[in-house]
């Protein structure tokens, strides 16, 4: 299986003339492929690797270059620099929506789009390739004997408020000023529920620590620095070893993020990109992703089985999240909640 | 015979009706499409305008700047119809504070709080923009605020296109229904022409009456022209026939004078050689008079056949009268006329024609019969017709076909020394057919000929 796979590892220095910051580059497939598909993504290489390998086995002669970057850099690469990528996969739904809205995406074939549930696509430009819940993680030492795992935000607020000594400085969440995903989650939370601002105030009073990324938060909980991580992407929480911590999908609502893919207008190999996307959306590939990473497949049934899951609405409403004036106002309120006298 | 250059009125009519139907279908489709486009545009403009107004109205100045509340729900709603793309721009005091700074401005500045709509190309799409202006007190000064909210209108286009296609389908259906309808209309329009043509075509060869069949008003010029043509033809024919009749008449009178003179001379002359010559002269004068009489009869028949001056009459009565008139001629040759005549045979026809026909038949029978024979005359009802049969024991048809003998100036090969013009049987035949009857001539078993003259009974 690895016979056709040439892993070049980190190739930061080998990539010429890319003005945006990339985190990692990996080439799959033969050394001199007939056609090389380049994918720009925010998703860790390891998670998609089984799918990429399986696809290349089916399409001998093809190669795939996988470039990883942060969501802001992914957006900048396509919108501002017109970088030549064939497929863009990002967890930043708002930025992906803006790319599609502003005309940077190529229309996908009708049959590919028609197979997707309405909530998992926007027009024929943007499709969801994976869905993942935004969860609460608890260290095992967060709860004393006899205490129940909080099931709603109200429970969580009560737990934090009743035990300020235990949780002071040991609650973590995304920094919405720093992280696009964190801002998206906070804004969605604020839209969906009034409890969000109460929770923010409680966390502010407990000197909550703010993180740029889910991975850091999970590490901090595992290392015992944090007892509670709020709004953590399920993918990362479940991908590693989960002993010592509990993953909670809050029952009042649990946001579900859609990782979306689009083919940029400037794509050099759009047909190959559609081919890969088609495979990525197939049941087989979705099963591979689910097995390897715990990332839930894109399926409507998941929301019927779990009524607390709320997919973040994939439509131009997300553009309002990116409005700088609204954003400043939201962040000002957030800071006011966090920094209490 | 060369046919006139032909084109089909029906085909032309169908073609033009179908072209009309196609144009109607096209116009219908276009009208619906444009109407739907306008209606959809008005509806969508109202939503877009109120969203832009809401965005403008919710702006307020606070400590540290202007608060702009861009609601995700508003964008979601605007984008929902046909999954449109959304663009916006907010300018305060001429400076873009948020949104797409390159979104084109309206041509004229909108008046306060009434949205202005315009369509512009933006990036790779055409967008519909609602512009709303207001003013806001920022740091004590009134600043103009301009809010632009734009959306693509692919949904609107799709609706209009769908309705347009439906209208086109409807138009096509109308078109398809129009085809048999057009055929039907064309048929009903051309039917009077067909009927008229059939009525004219059904006429007998000598029927020169004017056309009186019902005809549509549009065909009246044609019918009038046809009637005038028929009138001229009849005029020409009747002139010819009048001329013949005049000529025959002018010959007959001097012939009669000449015969009388010859008879007087015969009575006065005692010299045998001169008497023989005079008798020859008298016979020739008789023959000439008979021929002139037949020419006159023929002309009369031709003329009167066209006049159709018909009346009710009794054929039996007429047969008896003709037999009585020719009785002296038969007595001269010792020929017995045996009559078997029904009491009454009511017919309709021209008495002059019937008289001429019967006289010619009987005259022929007597002329060609040898002395001391019998000529049988029967007149009775047979089926729907009145039949007059005159049989003789003369020299028959001499093997000639009866039709040949009915032609003008045609005589049998066995006439021998009997003089004749060859007109007699022609007169009979024409008289019979002019009145819807018939005339047959056949050889009789045991020698002689049998002539049958039929007229329809009333």
PDB file of N, CA and C in Angstrom, chain B residues 253-316:
ATOM      1  N   UNK B 253     -89.087  27.965 -98.695  1.00  0.00           N
ATOM      2  CA  UNK B 253     -90.169  28.711 -99.363  1.00  0.00           C
ATOM      3  C   UNK B 253     -90.006  28.705-100.896  1.00  0.00           C
ATOM      4  N   UNK B 254     -88.850  29.080-101.457  1.00  0.00           N
ATOM      5  CA  UNK B 254     -88.736  28.991-102.915  1.00  0.00           C
ATOM      6  C   UNK B 254     -88.903  27.579-103.442  1.00  0.00           C
ATOM      7  N   UNK B 255     -88.443  26.574-102.590  1.00  0.00           N
ATOM      8  CA  UNK B 255     -88.593  25.176-103.029  1.00  0.00           C
ATOM      9  C   UNK B 255     -90.068  24.838-103.187  1.00  0.00           C
ATOM     10  N   UNK B 256     -90.856  25.280-102.194  1.00  0.00           N
ATOM     11  CA  UNK B 256     -92.294  25.008-102.250  1.00  0.00           C
ATOM     12  C   UNK B 256     -92.905  25.658-103.497  1.00  0.00           C
ATOM     13  N   UNK B 257     -92.455  26.898-103.796  1.00  0.00           N
ATOM     14  CA  UNK B 257     -92.964  27.596-104.994  1.00  0.00           C
ATOM     15  C   UNK B 257     -92.571  26.819-106.246  1.00  0.00           C
ATOM     16  N   UNK B 258     -91.257  26.405-106.228  1.00  0.00           N
ATOM     17  CA  UNK B 258     -90.733  25.671-107.392  1.00  0.00           C
ATOM     18  C   UNK B 258     -91.520  24.376-107.604  1.00  0.00           C
ATOM     19  N   UNK B 259     -91.857  23.654-106.481  1.00  0.00           N
ATOM     20  CA  UNK B 259     -92.586  22.379-106.600  1.00  0.00           C
ATOM     21  C   UNK B 259     -93.987  22.634-107.165  1.00  0.00           C
ATOM     22  N   UNK B 260     -94.628  23.653-106.636  1.00  0.00           N
ATOM     23  CA  UNK B 260     -95.972  23.978-107.140  1.00  0.00           C
ATOM     24  C   UNK B 260     -95.944  24.267-108.638  1.00  0.00           C
ATOM     25  N   UNK B 261     -94.948  25.058-109.050  1.00  0.00           N
ATOM     26  CA  UNK B 261     -94.821  25.400-110.472  1.00  0.00           C
ATOM     27  C   UNK B 261     -94.630  24.143-111.294  1.00  0.00           C
ATOM     28  N   UNK B 262     -93.702  23.239-110.742  1.00  0.00           N
ATOM     29  CA  UNK B 262     -93.408  22.004-111.492  1.00  0.00           C
ATOM     30  C   UNK B 262     -94.659  21.151-111.600  1.00  0.00           C
ATOM     31  N   UNK B 263     -95.474  21.101-110.497  1.00  0.00           N
ATOM     32  CA  UNK B 263     -96.700  20.290-110.524  1.00  0.00           C
ATOM     33  C   UNK B 263     -97.703  20.844-111.554  1.00  0.00           C
ATOM     34  N   UNK B 264     -97.797  22.161-111.586  1.00  0.00           N
ATOM     35  CA  UNK B 264     -98.676  22.802-112.575  1.00  0.00           C
ATOM     36  C   UNK B 264     -98.219  22.444-113.986  1.00  0.00           C
ATOM     37  N   UNK B 265     -96.883  22.533-114.179  1.00  0.00           N
ATOM     38  CA  UNK B 265     -96.327  22.240-115.494  1.00  0.00           C
ATOM     39  C   UNK B 265     -96.604  20.791-115.871  1.00  0.00           C
ATOM     40  N   UNK B 266     -96.476  19.882-114.841  1.00  0.00           N
ATOM     41  CA  UNK B 266     -96.718  18.450-115.083  1.00  0.00           C
ATOM     42  C   UNK B 266     -98.163  18.258-115.529  1.00  0.00           C
ATOM     43  N   UNK B 267     -99.082  18.954-114.899  1.00  0.00           N
ATOM     44  CA  UNK B 267    -100.493  18.781-115.219  1.00  0.00           C
ATOM     45  C   UNK B 267    -100.798  19.294-116.624  1.00  0.00           C
ATOM     46  N   UNK B 268    -100.076  20.346-117.013  1.00  0.00           N
ATOM     47  CA  UNK B 268    -100.394  20.950-118.305  1.00  0.00           C
ATOM     48  C   UNK B 268     -99.668  20.260-119.455  1.00  0.00           C
ATOM     49  N   UNK B 269     -98.553  19.607-119.136  1.00  0.00           N
ATOM     50  CA  UNK B 269     -97.724  19.078-120.224  1.00  0.00           C
ATOM     51  C   UNK B 269     -98.262  17.728-120.685  1.00  0.00           C
ATOM     52  N   UNK B 270     -98.220  17.474-121.985  1.00  0.00           N
ATOM     53  CA  UNK B 270     -98.683  16.196-122.507  1.00  0.00           C
ATOM     54  C   UNK B 270     -97.524  15.370-122.995  1.00  0.00           C
ATOM     55  N   UNK B 271     -96.400  15.941-123.083  1.00  0.00           N
ATOM     56  CA  UNK B 271     -95.250  15.216-123.632  1.00  0.00           C
ATOM     57  C   UNK B 271     -94.611  14.354-122.542  1.00  0.00           C
ATOM     58  N   UNK B 272     -94.489  13.037-122.849  1.00  0.00           N
ATOM     59  CA  UNK B 272     -94.063  12.093-121.823  1.00  0.00           C
ATOM     60  C   UNK B 272     -92.672  12.376-121.298  1.00  0.00           C
ATOM     61  N   UNK B 273     -91.725  12.729-122.181  1.00  0.00           N
ATOM     62  CA  UNK B 273     -90.339  12.969-121.763  1.00  0.00           C
ATOM     63  C   UNK B 273     -90.274  14.150-120.793  1.00  0.00           C
ATOM     64  N   UNK B 274     -91.022  15.207-121.147  1.00  0.00           N
ATOM     65  CA  UNK B 274     -91.034  16.383-120.278  1.00  0.00           C
ATOM     66  C   UNK B 274     -91.661  16.056-118.943  1.00  0.00           C
ATOM     67  N   UNK B 275     -92.764  15.247-118.956  1.00  0.00           N
ATOM     68  CA  UNK B 275     -93.436  14.864-117.702  1.00  0.00           C
ATOM     69  C   UNK B 275     -92.504  14.101-116.777  1.00  0.00           C
ATOM     70  N   UNK B 276     -91.692  13.176-117.384  1.00  0.00           N
ATOM     71  CA  UNK B 276     -90.753  12.397-116.549  1.00  0.00           C
ATOM     72  C   UNK B 276     -89.745  13.325-115.879  1.00  0.00           C
ATOM     73  N   UNK B 277     -89.279  14.316-116.668  1.00  0.00           N
ATOM     74  CA  UNK B 277     -88.302  15.251-116.087  1.00  0.00           C
ATOM     75  C   UNK B 277     -88.926  16.063-114.964  1.00  0.00           C
ATOM     76  N   UNK B 278     -90.196  16.450-115.205  1.00  0.00           N
ATOM     77  CA  UNK B 278     -90.877  17.263-114.194  1.00  0.00           C
ATOM     78  C   UNK B 278     -91.082  16.451-112.915  1.00  0.00           C
ATOM     79  N   UNK B 279     -91.441  15.135-113.055  1.00  0.00           N
ATOM     80  CA  UNK B 279     -91.615  14.291-111.870  1.00  0.00           C
ATOM     81  C   UNK B 279     -90.307  14.183-111.076  1.00  0.00           C
ATOM     82  N   UNK B 280     -89.202  14.028-111.851  1.00  0.00           N
ATOM     83  CA  UNK B 280     -87.876  13.995-111.195  1.00  0.00           C
ATOM     84  C   UNK B 280     -87.626  15.292-110.442  1.00  0.00           C
ATOM     85  N   UNK B 281     -87.996  16.372-111.099  1.00  0.00           N
ATOM     86  CA  UNK B 281     -87.792  17.691-110.478  1.00  0.00           C
ATOM     87  C   UNK B 281     -88.574  17.789-109.173  1.00  0.00           C
ATOM     88  N   UNK B 282     -89.863  17.297-109.223  1.00  0.00           N
ATOM     89  CA  UNK B 282     -90.713  17.369-108.027  1.00  0.00           C
ATOM     90  C   UNK B 282     -90.105  16.545-106.903  1.00  0.00           C
ATOM     91  N   UNK B 283     -89.601  15.347-107.239  1.00  0.00           N
ATOM     92  CA  UNK B 283     -89.025  14.483-106.189  1.00  0.00           C
ATOM     93  C   UNK B 283     -87.805  15.157-105.537  1.00  0.00           C
ATOM     94  N   UNK B 284     -86.977  15.733-106.425  1.00  0.00           N
ATOM     95  CA  UNK B 284     -85.786  16.398-105.892  1.00  0.00           C
ATOM     96  C   UNK B 284     -86.164  17.570-105.005  1.00  0.00           C
ATOM     97  N   UNK B 285     -87.221  18.284-105.440  1.00  0.00           N
ATOM     98  CA  UNK B 285     -87.668  19.411-104.614  1.00  0.00           C
ATOM     99  C   UNK B 285     -88.173  18.917-103.276  1.00  0.00           C
ATOM    100  N   UNK B 286     -88.878  17.752-103.264  1.00  0.00           N
ATOM    101  CA  UNK B 286     -89.351  17.178-101.997  1.00  0.00           C
ATOM    102  C   UNK B 286     -88.191  16.845-101.072  1.00  0.00           C
ATOM    103  N   UNK B 287     -87.187  16.183-101.697  1.00  0.00           N
ATOM    104  CA  UNK B 287     -86.021  15.782-100.877  1.00  0.00           C
ATOM    105  C   UNK B 287     -85.333  17.011-100.265  1.00  0.00           C
ATOM    106  N   UNK B 288     -85.193  18.016-101.165  1.00  0.00           N
ATOM    107  CA  UNK B 288     -84.525  19.229-100.690  1.00  0.00           C
ATOM    108  C   UNK B 288     -85.323  19.878 -99.557  1.00  0.00           C
ATOM    109  N   UNK B 289     -86.657  19.862 -99.745  1.00  0.00           N
ATOM    110  CA  UNK B 289     -87.507  20.471 -98.716  1.00  0.00           C
ATOM    111  C   UNK B 289     -87.377  19.698 -97.414  1.00  0.00           C
ATOM    112  N   UNK B 290     -87.319  18.345 -97.534  1.00  0.00           N
ATOM    113  CA  UNK B 290     -87.188  17.526 -96.321  1.00  0.00           C
ATOM    114  C   UNK B 290     -85.871  17.833 -95.599  1.00  0.00           C
ATOM    115  N   UNK B 291     -84.796  17.910 -96.430  1.00  0.00           N
ATOM    116  CA  UNK B 291     -83.497  18.198 -95.825  1.00  0.00           C
ATOM    117  C   UNK B 291     -83.498  19.560 -95.137  1.00  0.00           C
ATOM    118  N   UNK B 292     -84.081  20.531 -95.808  1.00  0.00           N
ATOM    119  CA  UNK B 292     -84.143  21.865 -95.220  1.00  0.00           C
ATOM    120  C   UNK B 292     -84.952  21.824 -93.939  1.00  0.00           C
ATOM    121  N   UNK B 293     -86.056  21.006 -93.978  1.00  0.00           N
ATOM    122  CA  UNK B 293     -86.875  20.869 -92.765  1.00  0.00           C
ATOM    123  C   UNK B 293     -86.078  20.271 -91.619  1.00  0.00           C
ATOM    124  N   UNK B 294     -85.239  19.269 -91.966  1.00  0.00           N
ATOM    125  CA  UNK B 294     -84.467  18.633 -90.893  1.00  0.00           C
ATOM    126  C   UNK B 294     -83.414  19.575 -90.344  1.00  0.00           C
ATOM    127  N   UNK B 295     -82.798  20.363 -91.248  1.00  0.00           N
ATOM    128  CA  UNK B 295     -81.829  21.353 -90.768  1.00  0.00           C
ATOM    129  C   UNK B 295     -82.494  22.303 -89.788  1.00  0.00           C
ATOM    130  N   UNK B 296     -83.707  22.683 -90.186  1.00  0.00           N
ATOM    131  CA  UNK B 296     -84.464  23.588 -89.325  1.00  0.00           C
ATOM    132  C   UNK B 296     -84.783  22.918 -87.989  1.00  0.00           C
ATOM    133  N   UNK B 297     -85.201  21.628 -88.070  1.00  0.00           N
ATOM    134  CA  UNK B 297     -85.468  20.856 -86.848  1.00  0.00           C
ATOM    135  C   UNK B 297     -84.230  20.799 -85.978  1.00  0.00           C
ATOM    136  N   UNK B 298     -83.102  20.511 -86.619  1.00  0.00           N
ATOM    137  CA  UNK B 298     -81.856  20.356 -85.869  1.00  0.00           C
ATOM    138  C   UNK B 298     -81.513  21.651 -85.130  1.00  0.00           C
ATOM    139  N   UNK B 299     -81.612  22.725 -85.894  1.00  0.00           N
ATOM    140  CA  UNK B 299     -81.317  24.020 -85.269  1.00  0.00           C
ATOM    141  C   UNK B 299     -82.278  24.281 -84.119  1.00  0.00           C
ATOM    142  N   UNK B 300     -83.542  23.926 -84.340  1.00  0.00           N
ATOM    143  CA  UNK B 300     -84.543  24.130 -83.293  1.00  0.00           C
ATOM    144  C   UNK B 300     -84.184  23.336 -82.038  1.00  0.00           C
ATOM    145  N   UNK B 301     -83.822  22.058 -82.302  1.00  0.00           N
ATOM    146  CA  UNK B 301     -83.474  21.204 -81.152  1.00  0.00           C
ATOM    147  C   UNK B 301     -82.320  21.821 -80.382  1.00  0.00           C
ATOM    148  N   UNK B 302     -81.265  22.202 -81.101  1.00  0.00           N
ATOM    149  CA  UNK B 302     -80.092  22.778 -80.439  1.00  0.00           C
ATOM    150  C   UNK B 302     -80.490  24.014 -79.640  1.00  0.00           C
ATOM    151  N   UNK B 303     -81.285  24.837 -80.246  1.00  0.00           N
ATOM    152  CA  UNK B 303     -81.652  26.094 -79.618  1.00  0.00           C
ATOM    153  C   UNK B 303     -82.539  25.842 -78.404  1.00  0.00           C
ATOM    154  N   UNK B 304     -83.562  25.012 -78.626  1.00  0.00           N
ATOM    155  CA  UNK B 304     -84.529  24.829 -77.547  1.00  0.00           C
ATOM    156  C   UNK B 304     -83.966  24.001 -76.404  1.00  0.00           C
ATOM    157  N   UNK B 305     -82.971  23.135 -76.702  1.00  0.00           N
ATOM    158  CA  UNK B 305     -82.355  22.328 -75.636  1.00  0.00           C
ATOM    159  C   UNK B 305     -81.757  23.255 -74.583  1.00  0.00           C
ATOM    160  N   UNK B 306     -81.227  24.387 -75.034  1.00  0.00           N
ATOM    161  CA  UNK B 306     -80.637  25.323 -74.082  1.00  0.00           C
ATOM    162  C   UNK B 306     -81.692  26.120 -73.333  1.00  0.00           C
ATOM    163  N   UNK B 307     -82.802  26.336 -73.959  1.00  0.00           N
ATOM    164  CA  UNK B 307     -83.815  27.184 -73.331  1.00  0.00           C
ATOM    165  C   UNK B 307     -84.505  26.500 -72.165  1.00  0.00           C
ATOM    166  N   UNK B 308     -84.589  25.164 -72.286  1.00  0.00           N
ATOM    167  CA  UNK B 308     -85.265  24.386 -71.249  1.00  0.00           C
ATOM    168  C   UNK B 308     -86.634  24.979 -70.944  1.00  0.00           C
ATOM    169  N   UNK B 309     -87.388  25.161 -71.991  1.00  0.00           N
ATOM    170  CA  UNK B 309     -88.707  25.767 -71.860  1.00  0.00           C
ATOM    171  C   UNK B 309     -89.709  24.641 -71.677  1.00  0.00           C
ATOM    172  N   UNK B 310     -89.684  24.070 -70.463  1.00  0.00           N
ATOM    173  CA  UNK B 310     -90.393  22.821 -70.269  1.00  0.00           C
ATOM    174  C   UNK B 310     -91.797  23.041 -69.734  1.00  0.00           C
ATOM    175  N   UNK B 311     -92.609  22.053 -70.038  1.00  0.00           N
ATOM    176  CA  UNK B 311     -93.972  22.104 -69.511  1.00  0.00           C
ATOM    177  C   UNK B 311     -94.471  20.674 -69.328  1.00  0.00           C
ATOM    178  N   UNK B 312     -95.513  20.543 -68.546  1.00  0.00           N
ATOM    179  CA  UNK B 312     -96.145  19.222 -68.398  1.00  0.00           C
ATOM    180  C   UNK B 312     -96.847  18.861 -69.699  1.00  0.00           C
ATOM    181  N   UNK B 313     -96.736  17.617 -70.118  1.00  0.00           N
ATOM    182  CA  UNK B 313     -97.453  17.218 -71.337  1.00  0.00           C
ATOM    183  C   UNK B 313     -97.729  15.721 -71.282  1.00  0.00           C
ATOM    184  N   UNK B 314     -98.576  15.289 -72.199  1.00  0.00           N
ATOM    185  CA  UNK B 314     -98.944  13.868 -72.258  1.00  0.00           C
ATOM    186  C   UNK B 314     -98.296  13.265 -73.486  1.00  0.00           C
ATOM    187  N   UNK B 315     -97.295  12.371 -73.222  1.00  0.00           N
ATOM    188  CA  UNK B 315     -96.536  11.790 -74.335  1.00  0.00           C
ATOM    189  C   UNK B 315     -97.446  10.930 -75.232  1.00  0.00           C
ATOM    190  N   UNK B 316     -98.378  10.211 -74.615  1.00  0.00           N
ATOM    191  CA  UNK B 316     -99.278   9.339 -75.381  1.00  0.00           C
ATOM    192  C   UNK B 316    -100.080  10.152 -76.403  1.00  0.00           C
TER     193      UNK B 316
END
